[in-house]
Short mmCIF file of C-alpha atoms and ligand atoms in Angstrom, two decimals:
data_model
loop_
_atom_site.label_atom_id
_atom_site.label_comp_id
_atom_site.label_asym_id
_atom_site.label_seq_id
_atom_site.Cartn_x
_atom_site.Cartn_y
_atom_site.Cartn_z
CA UNK W 1 34.43 92.71 149.68
CA UNK W 2 31.70 91.97 147.56
CA UNK W 3 29.45 94.56 148.91
CA UNK W 4 26.20 92.95 147.60
CA UNK W 5 23.89 95.97 147.09
CA UNK W 6 20.16 95.96 145.77
CA UNK W 7 21.81 95.65 142.17
CA UNK W 8 23.17 92.14 142.83
CA UNK W 9 19.44 90.46 143.62
CA UNK W 10 17.13 89.09 140.54
CA UNK W 11 15.17 92.65 139.99
CA UNK W 12 18.32 94.77 139.98
CA UNK W 13 19.81 93.73 136.69
CA UNK W 14 20.41 96.98 135.16
CA UNK W 15 22.71 99.90 135.57
CA UNK W 16 20.81 103.24 135.95
CA UNK W 17 23.71 105.23 134.93
CA UNK W 18 24.02 104.11 131.68
CA UNK W 19 20.57 105.66 130.71
CA UNK W 20 21.59 109.07 131.36
CA UNK W 21 24.93 108.78 129.77
CA UNK W 22 23.44 110.07 126.63
CA UNK W 23 22.55 113.23 128.31
CA UNK W 24 25.73 113.71 129.30
CA UNK W 25 26.18 117.02 128.07
CA UNK W 26 24.33 119.50 126.06
CA UNK W 27 27.22 120.61 124.04
CA UNK W 28 26.89 117.61 121.55
CA UNK W 29 23.41 119.65 120.43
CA UNK W 30 25.70 121.91 118.17
CA UNK W 31 25.10 125.18 118.41
CA UNK W 32 26.27 126.57 115.00
CA UNK W 33 23.04 127.10 113.19
CA UNK W 34 21.68 130.44 114.44
CA UNK W 35 18.47 129.89 112.74
CA UNK W 36 17.47 127.13 115.59
CA UNK W 37 18.97 129.15 118.37
CA UNK W 38 15.54 129.96 119.69
CA UNK W 39 14.93 126.30 120.12
CA UNK W 40 18.06 125.81 122.14
CA UNK W 41 17.15 126.96 125.27
CA UNK W 42 13.88 125.23 125.83
CA UNK W 43 15.67 122.16 124.33
CA UNK W 44 18.11 122.73 127.35
CA UNK W 45 15.89 123.05 129.73
CA UNK W 46 14.10 120.19 128.64
CA UNK W 47 17.14 117.98 128.70
CA UNK W 48 18.22 119.21 132.32
CA UNK W 49 14.45 118.07 133.39
CA UNK W 50 15.24 114.71 131.74
CA UNK W 51 18.26 113.79 133.73
CA UNK W 52 17.25 114.30 137.25
CA UNK W 53 13.60 112.69 136.04
CA UNK W 54 15.69 109.70 135.34
CA UNK W 55 17.89 110.17 138.48
CA UNK W 56 14.50 110.05 140.37
CA UNK W 57 13.41 106.94 138.16
CA UNK W 58 16.09 105.04 139.54
CA UNK W 59 15.97 106.31 143.02
CA UNK W 60 12.05 105.15 143.16
CA UNK W 61 13.13 101.96 141.56
CA UNK W 62 15.87 101.25 144.02
CA UNK W 63 13.18 102.02 146.94
CA UNK W 64 10.92 99.54 145.62
CA UNK W 65 13.70 97.08 144.84
CA UNK W 66 14.68 96.15 148.11
CA UNK W 67 14.32 92.34 147.87
CA UNK W 68 13.73 89.56 146.23
CA UNK W 69 12.70 87.35 149.49
CA UNK W 70 11.87 84.53 150.35
CA UNK W 71 9.02 84.57 148.63
CA UNK W 72 8.26 81.05 147.85
CA UNK W 73 6.54 80.03 150.85
CA UNK W 74 7.00 76.37 151.01
CA UNK W 75 7.97 75.44 154.71
CA UNK W 76 10.42 73.71 152.61
CA UNK W 77 13.87 73.48 154.96
CA UNK W 78 14.64 71.73 157.80
CA UNK W 79 13.83 73.60 161.00
CA UNK W 80 17.20 74.94 162.11
CA UNK W 81 17.66 75.26 165.60
CA UNK W 82 17.20 78.95 165.57
CA UNK W 83 18.62 81.28 167.97
CA UNK W 84 21.70 80.22 169.94
CA UNK W 85 23.57 79.20 166.63
CA UNK W 86 26.49 77.22 166.75
CA UNK W 87 27.99 77.77 163.62
CA UNK W 88 31.63 78.92 163.72
CA UNK W 89 32.13 82.42 163.47
CA UNK W 90 34.31 83.62 160.66
CA UNK W 91 37.54 84.77 160.80
CA UNK W 92 37.60 88.15 158.56
CA UNK W 93 34.62 90.00 159.19
CA UNK W 94 33.66 91.55 155.93
CA UNK W 95 32.07 94.96 157.15
CA UNK W 96 30.07 96.07 153.80
CA UNK W 97 28.46 99.22 153.94
CA UNK W 98 28.47 100.88 157.08
CA UNK W 99 27.60 104.28 156.82
CA UNK W 100 23.93 104.80 158.92
CA UNK W 101 21.57 106.74 158.71
CA UNK W 102 20.87 106.93 154.61
CA UNK W 103 17.27 106.31 154.99
CA UNK W 104 16.34 107.17 158.66
CA UNK W 105 13.55 109.24 159.20
CA UNK W 106 14.09 113.20 160.04
CA UNK W 107 14.08 114.03 163.45
CA UNK W 108 10.81 114.38 165.16
CA UNK W 109 11.12 118.21 166.15
CA UNK W 110 9.69 119.42 168.94
CA UNK W 111 7.77 116.38 170.08
CA UNK W 112 9.36 113.39 171.77
CA UNK W 113 6.50 111.04 172.09
CA UNK W 114 8.46 108.42 173.58
CA UNK W 115 9.66 111.13 176.37
CA UNK W 116 9.64 108.66 179.72
CA UNK W 117 10.02 105.67 178.16
CA UNK W 118 12.92 103.21 178.58
CA UNK W 119 13.86 100.92 175.79
CA UNK W 120 16.71 98.28 176.14
CA UNK W 121 18.05 97.10 173.24
CA UNK W 122 20.18 93.62 173.37
CA UNK W 123 22.84 93.15 170.36
CA UNK W 124 22.53 89.38 170.33
CA UNK W 125 26.42 87.87 171.18
CA UNK W 126 29.29 90.16 171.42
CA UNK W 127 32.04 90.57 168.86
CA UNK W 128 34.71 89.64 171.41
CA UNK W 129 32.76 86.39 172.35
CA UNK W 130 34.70 84.40 169.90
CA UNK W 131 37.98 85.12 172.12
CA UNK W 132 36.36 83.75 175.56
CA UNK W 133 34.58 80.62 174.42
CA UNK W 134 35.56 79.01 178.04
CA UNK W 135 33.94 81.91 179.60
CA UNK W 136 30.95 81.49 177.51
CA UNK W 137 30.54 77.47 178.35
CA UNK W 138 29.34 78.55 181.93
CA UNK W 139 26.13 77.01 182.67
CA UNK W 140 23.48 79.54 183.83
CA UNK W 141 20.07 79.02 185.09
CA UNK W 142 17.26 80.25 182.83
CA UNK W 143 14.15 78.59 184.90
CA UNK W 144 13.30 75.67 182.71
CA UNK W 145 16.95 74.37 182.47
CA UNK W 146 20.74 75.51 182.72
CA UNK W 147 22.23 76.97 179.45
CA UNK W 148 25.60 78.14 178.47
CA UNK W 149 26.28 81.76 179.34
CA UNK W 150 26.32 83.07 175.73
CA UNK W 151 27.39 81.78 172.52
CA UNK W 152 29.32 83.25 169.73
CA UNK W 153 26.52 83.43 167.07
CA UNK W 154 26.93 83.10 163.40
CA UNK W 155 28.12 84.64 160.45
CA UNK W 156 27.78 84.75 156.63
CA UNK W 157 29.61 82.65 154.37
CA UNK W 158 32.14 85.85 153.75
CA UNK W 159 32.59 85.99 157.30
CA UNK W 160 30.55 89.08 158.04
CA UNK W 161 29.61 88.10 162.08
CA UNK W 162 26.28 88.03 163.65
CA UNK W 163 27.56 89.79 166.63
CA UNK W 164 28.91 92.55 164.53
CA UNK W 165 25.51 92.59 162.68
CA UNK W 166 23.25 93.19 165.84
CA UNK W 167 25.37 95.75 167.51
CA UNK W 168 25.17 97.99 163.86
CA UNK W 169 21.49 97.67 163.95
CA UNK W 170 21.41 98.08 167.74
CA UNK W 171 22.94 101.30 166.99
CA UNK W 172 20.88 102.71 164.10
CA UNK W 173 17.85 101.58 166.35
CA UNK W 174 19.23 103.34 169.31
CA UNK W 175 19.58 106.51 166.74
CA UNK W 176 15.97 106.24 165.87
CA UNK W 177 14.43 105.80 169.10
CA UNK W 178 16.57 108.83 170.82
CA UNK W 179 15.22 110.71 168.07
CA UNK W 180 11.59 110.03 169.28
CA UNK W 181 12.49 111.14 173.01
CA UNK W 182 13.37 107.67 174.49
CA UNK W 183 15.88 106.67 177.18
CA UNK W 184 17.71 104.22 175.35
CA UNK W 185 20.17 101.41 177.13
CA UNK W 186 22.41 98.69 175.29
CA UNK W 187 22.82 95.32 177.48
CA UNK W 188 26.27 95.48 175.38
CA UNK W 189 28.11 97.67 173.28
CA UNK W 190 31.28 95.97 172.31
CA UNK W 191 32.60 97.17 175.47
CA UNK W 192 33.02 94.32 177.25
CA UNK W 193 35.28 91.43 177.31
CA UNK W 194 32.41 89.04 176.35
CA UNK W 195 28.51 88.42 176.79
CA UNK W 196 27.14 89.17 178.98
CA UNK W 197 25.20 85.87 179.90
CA UNK W 198 21.55 85.42 178.69
CA UNK W 199 20.42 85.96 182.45
CA UNK W 200 22.26 88.88 183.00
CA UNK W 201 20.72 90.25 179.73
CA UNK W 202 17.19 89.55 181.08
CA UNK W 203 18.41 90.93 184.52
CA UNK W 204 19.47 94.25 182.63
CA UNK W 205 16.10 95.23 181.10
CA UNK W 206 14.31 94.31 184.13
CA UNK W 207 16.44 96.68 186.59
CA UNK W 208 16.05 99.35 184.11
CA UNK W 209 12.18 98.68 184.38
CA UNK W 210 11.96 98.94 180.19
CA UNK W 211 8.84 99.22 178.68
CA UNK W 212 10.08 97.43 175.71
CA UNK W 213 12.95 95.03 174.94
CA UNK W 214 14.14 93.99 171.82
CA UNK W 215 16.90 91.41 171.16
CA UNK W 216 18.33 91.50 167.89
CA UNK W 217 19.92 88.62 166.01
CA UNK W 218 20.29 87.16 162.58
CA UNK W 219 20.00 83.43 162.14
CA UNK W 220 22.29 80.68 161.15
CA UNK W 221 20.18 78.07 159.35
CA UNK W 222 20.23 76.27 156.01
CA UNK W 223 21.03 77.59 152.38
CA UNK W 224 17.59 78.53 151.16
CA UNK W 225 16.10 78.62 154.24
CA UNK W 226 14.94 82.89 154.10
CA UNK W 227 12.88 85.54 155.70
CA UNK W 228 12.70 86.73 159.22
CA UNK W 229 10.82 86.02 162.29
CA UNK W 230 10.20 87.33 165.87
CA UNK W 231 10.32 85.12 168.78
CA UNK W 232 7.40 85.59 171.42
CA UNK W 233 7.90 84.39 174.97
CA UNK W 234 5.98 81.19 176.10
CA UNK W 235 4.57 81.28 179.36
CA UNK W 236 7.28 80.23 181.84
CA UNK W 237 6.83 79.69 185.72
CA UNK W 238 9.68 77.65 186.58
CA UNK W 239 12.74 78.01 189.19
CA UNK W 240 13.74 81.62 188.88
CA UNK W 241 11.98 82.39 185.88
CA UNK W 242 7.92 83.71 186.06
CA UNK W 243 7.43 85.72 182.54
CA UNK W 244 3.65 85.20 182.60
CA UNK W 245 2.76 88.68 183.59
CA UNK W 246 4.71 89.93 180.40
CA UNK W 247 3.74 87.15 177.89
CA UNK W 248 0.55 89.19 176.54
CA UNK W 249 2.41 92.57 176.23
CA UNK W 250 5.76 90.58 174.34
CA UNK W 251 3.23 89.01 172.26
CA UNK W 252 1.86 92.55 171.17
CA UNK W 253 5.27 94.10 171.13
CA UNK W 254 6.29 91.42 168.61
CA UNK W 255 3.57 91.26 166.29
CA UNK W 256 3.72 94.99 165.82
CA UNK W 257 7.94 94.67 165.22
CA UNK W 258 6.96 91.92 162.82
CA UNK W 259 4.43 93.83 160.44
CA UNK W 260 6.29 96.84 160.37
CA UNK W 261 9.60 95.18 160.09
CA UNK W 262 8.46 93.22 156.88
CA UNK W 263 6.77 96.89 155.84
CA UNK W 264 10.10 98.54 155.88
CA UNK W 265 12.40 96.33 154.78
CA UNK W 266 10.09 94.43 152.10
CA UNK W 267 11.30 91.44 153.46
CA UNK W 268 8.78 88.07 153.76
CA UNK W 269 8.38 86.36 156.78
CA UNK W 270 10.57 83.07 157.54
CA UNK W 271 10.03 80.60 155.22
CA UNK W 272 11.35 77.81 157.48
CA UNK W 273 9.78 78.52 160.74
CA UNK W 274 6.17 80.17 161.87
CA UNK W 275 4.38 78.78 159.41
CA UNK W 276 4.51 82.10 157.16
CA UNK W 277 3.46 84.40 160.10
CA UNK W 278 6.97 85.32 161.02
CA UNK W 279 6.07 84.75 164.66
CA UNK W 280 7.88 81.59 166.85
CA UNK W 281 6.70 81.28 170.64
CA UNK W 282 9.59 79.65 172.54
CA UNK W 283 10.51 78.67 176.14
CA UNK W 284 14.13 77.78 175.62
CA UNK W 285 16.00 80.92 175.77
CA UNK W 286 16.93 82.61 179.08
CA UNK W 287 16.77 85.96 177.43
CA UNK W 288 12.60 85.41 177.22
CA UNK W 289 12.24 83.26 180.08
CA UNK W 290 13.83 85.68 182.67
CA UNK W 291 12.33 88.59 181.67
CA UNK W 292 9.73 90.66 183.29
CA UNK W 293 9.14 93.14 181.14
CA UNK W 294 7.77 92.77 177.69
CA UNK W 295 10.59 91.80 175.37
CA UNK W 296 10.84 89.64 172.07
CA UNK W 297 13.76 88.72 169.90
CA UNK W 298 13.80 89.29 166.40
CA UNK W 299 16.05 87.04 164.11
CA UNK W 300 16.36 89.33 160.77
CA UNK W 301 17.38 86.93 158.38
CA UNK W 302 19.64 84.23 157.64
CA UNK W 303 23.07 84.65 157.73
CA UNK W 304 23.85 81.13 155.95
CA UNK W 305 21.50 82.26 152.64
CA UNK W 306 23.48 84.16 150.17
CA UNK W 307 20.39 85.84 149.07
CA UNK W 308 19.41 86.66 152.77
CA UNK W 309 23.15 87.45 153.31
CA UNK W 310 22.87 90.13 150.52
CA UNK W 311 20.47 92.11 152.82
CA UNK W 312 22.02 91.98 156.09
CA UNK W 313 25.37 93.03 154.67
CA UNK W 314 23.82 96.07 153.23
CA UNK W 315 24.12 99.16 155.21
CA UNK W 316 20.78 100.35 153.68
CA UNK W 317 19.07 97.05 154.78
CA UNK W 318 20.11 97.67 158.18
CA UNK W 319 19.02 101.27 158.15
CA UNK W 320 15.59 100.00 156.87
CA UNK W 321 15.45 97.12 159.33
CA UNK W 322 16.15 99.42 162.32
CA UNK W 323 13.30 101.55 161.11
CA UNK W 324 10.90 98.82 161.09
CA UNK W 325 11.98 97.87 164.57
CA UNK W 326 11.60 101.45 166.00
CA UNK W 327 8.13 101.76 164.11
CA UNK W 328 7.15 98.76 165.91
CA UNK W 329 8.32 100.00 169.31
CA UNK W 330 6.79 103.31 168.88
CA UNK W 331 3.26 101.72 168.25
CA UNK W 332 3.75 99.34 171.08
CA UNK W 333 4.86 102.32 173.82
CA UNK W 334 1.94 104.51 172.42
CA UNK W 335 -0.64 102.06 172.96
CA UNK W 336 0.74 101.09 176.39
ZN1 LIG C 401 21.82 85.24 167.62
#
């Protein structure tokens, strides 16, 4: 399991530990010469200061080096069918660093700014979907048309599944929002055999009277296609769907999440959809068409691109991703 941490991207070539090796021990600064004894203490103190200094420098470097990201901008690649990706899932999920909490904000103490607010987190797909493809194929009504119940999602080339990714980010986001006092509900928590279907995912947000819903995904596009995008609902009034009342607030929510996600992760907006804005509007997603509460999707990156995959498989990066989403949601709820 080659954990592609920050060191593997182009900005991270050095081994920060190497520089501190020479400070390994003050023993090498011989103590045999009594006449220098008065110098020894300040020298040791200076060295003691240097070692953490080097460490601090490395930490600052790490914090800044979060991504090399899809910077080259050009809307080059093919427009991959975003969202419901049809790539076969990997067989051997390769976890990566799953320890949560490394970059999370400190608890907000006595304040609970989101008290009384309900946030529904929709972790895209379901790790168990791969074993229920027949059930997933059932068609459901999404207003504009009928569509399959749910999909298996995509995965990185090394087999880290989108479903595993979305659940991990969802857990991190839930923790952050609960610290702010929000009531948080997940549409699934790996606790059901498959799904839920996309229409039920929407219904869960609706019946919870959620103040905000975010559906978490990662894309399965062509290599070279990089970056995140937030999917906003187009106004749909067809069949069972009527989301017209929430298109405006959903757009506000999506813009805030996109902005905070970009800042928190240091990741660039998609270089293959959205013309560099990180925002895409769609009318073919049941989860958005059928929502009667403010809701957006976020495609956090492209699992099929090796550089994006290096980010998506990093627990540190996923914490930053959750942090960015949380901040966007908090901003939205403060303004509503
Ligand atoms: Zn997805």
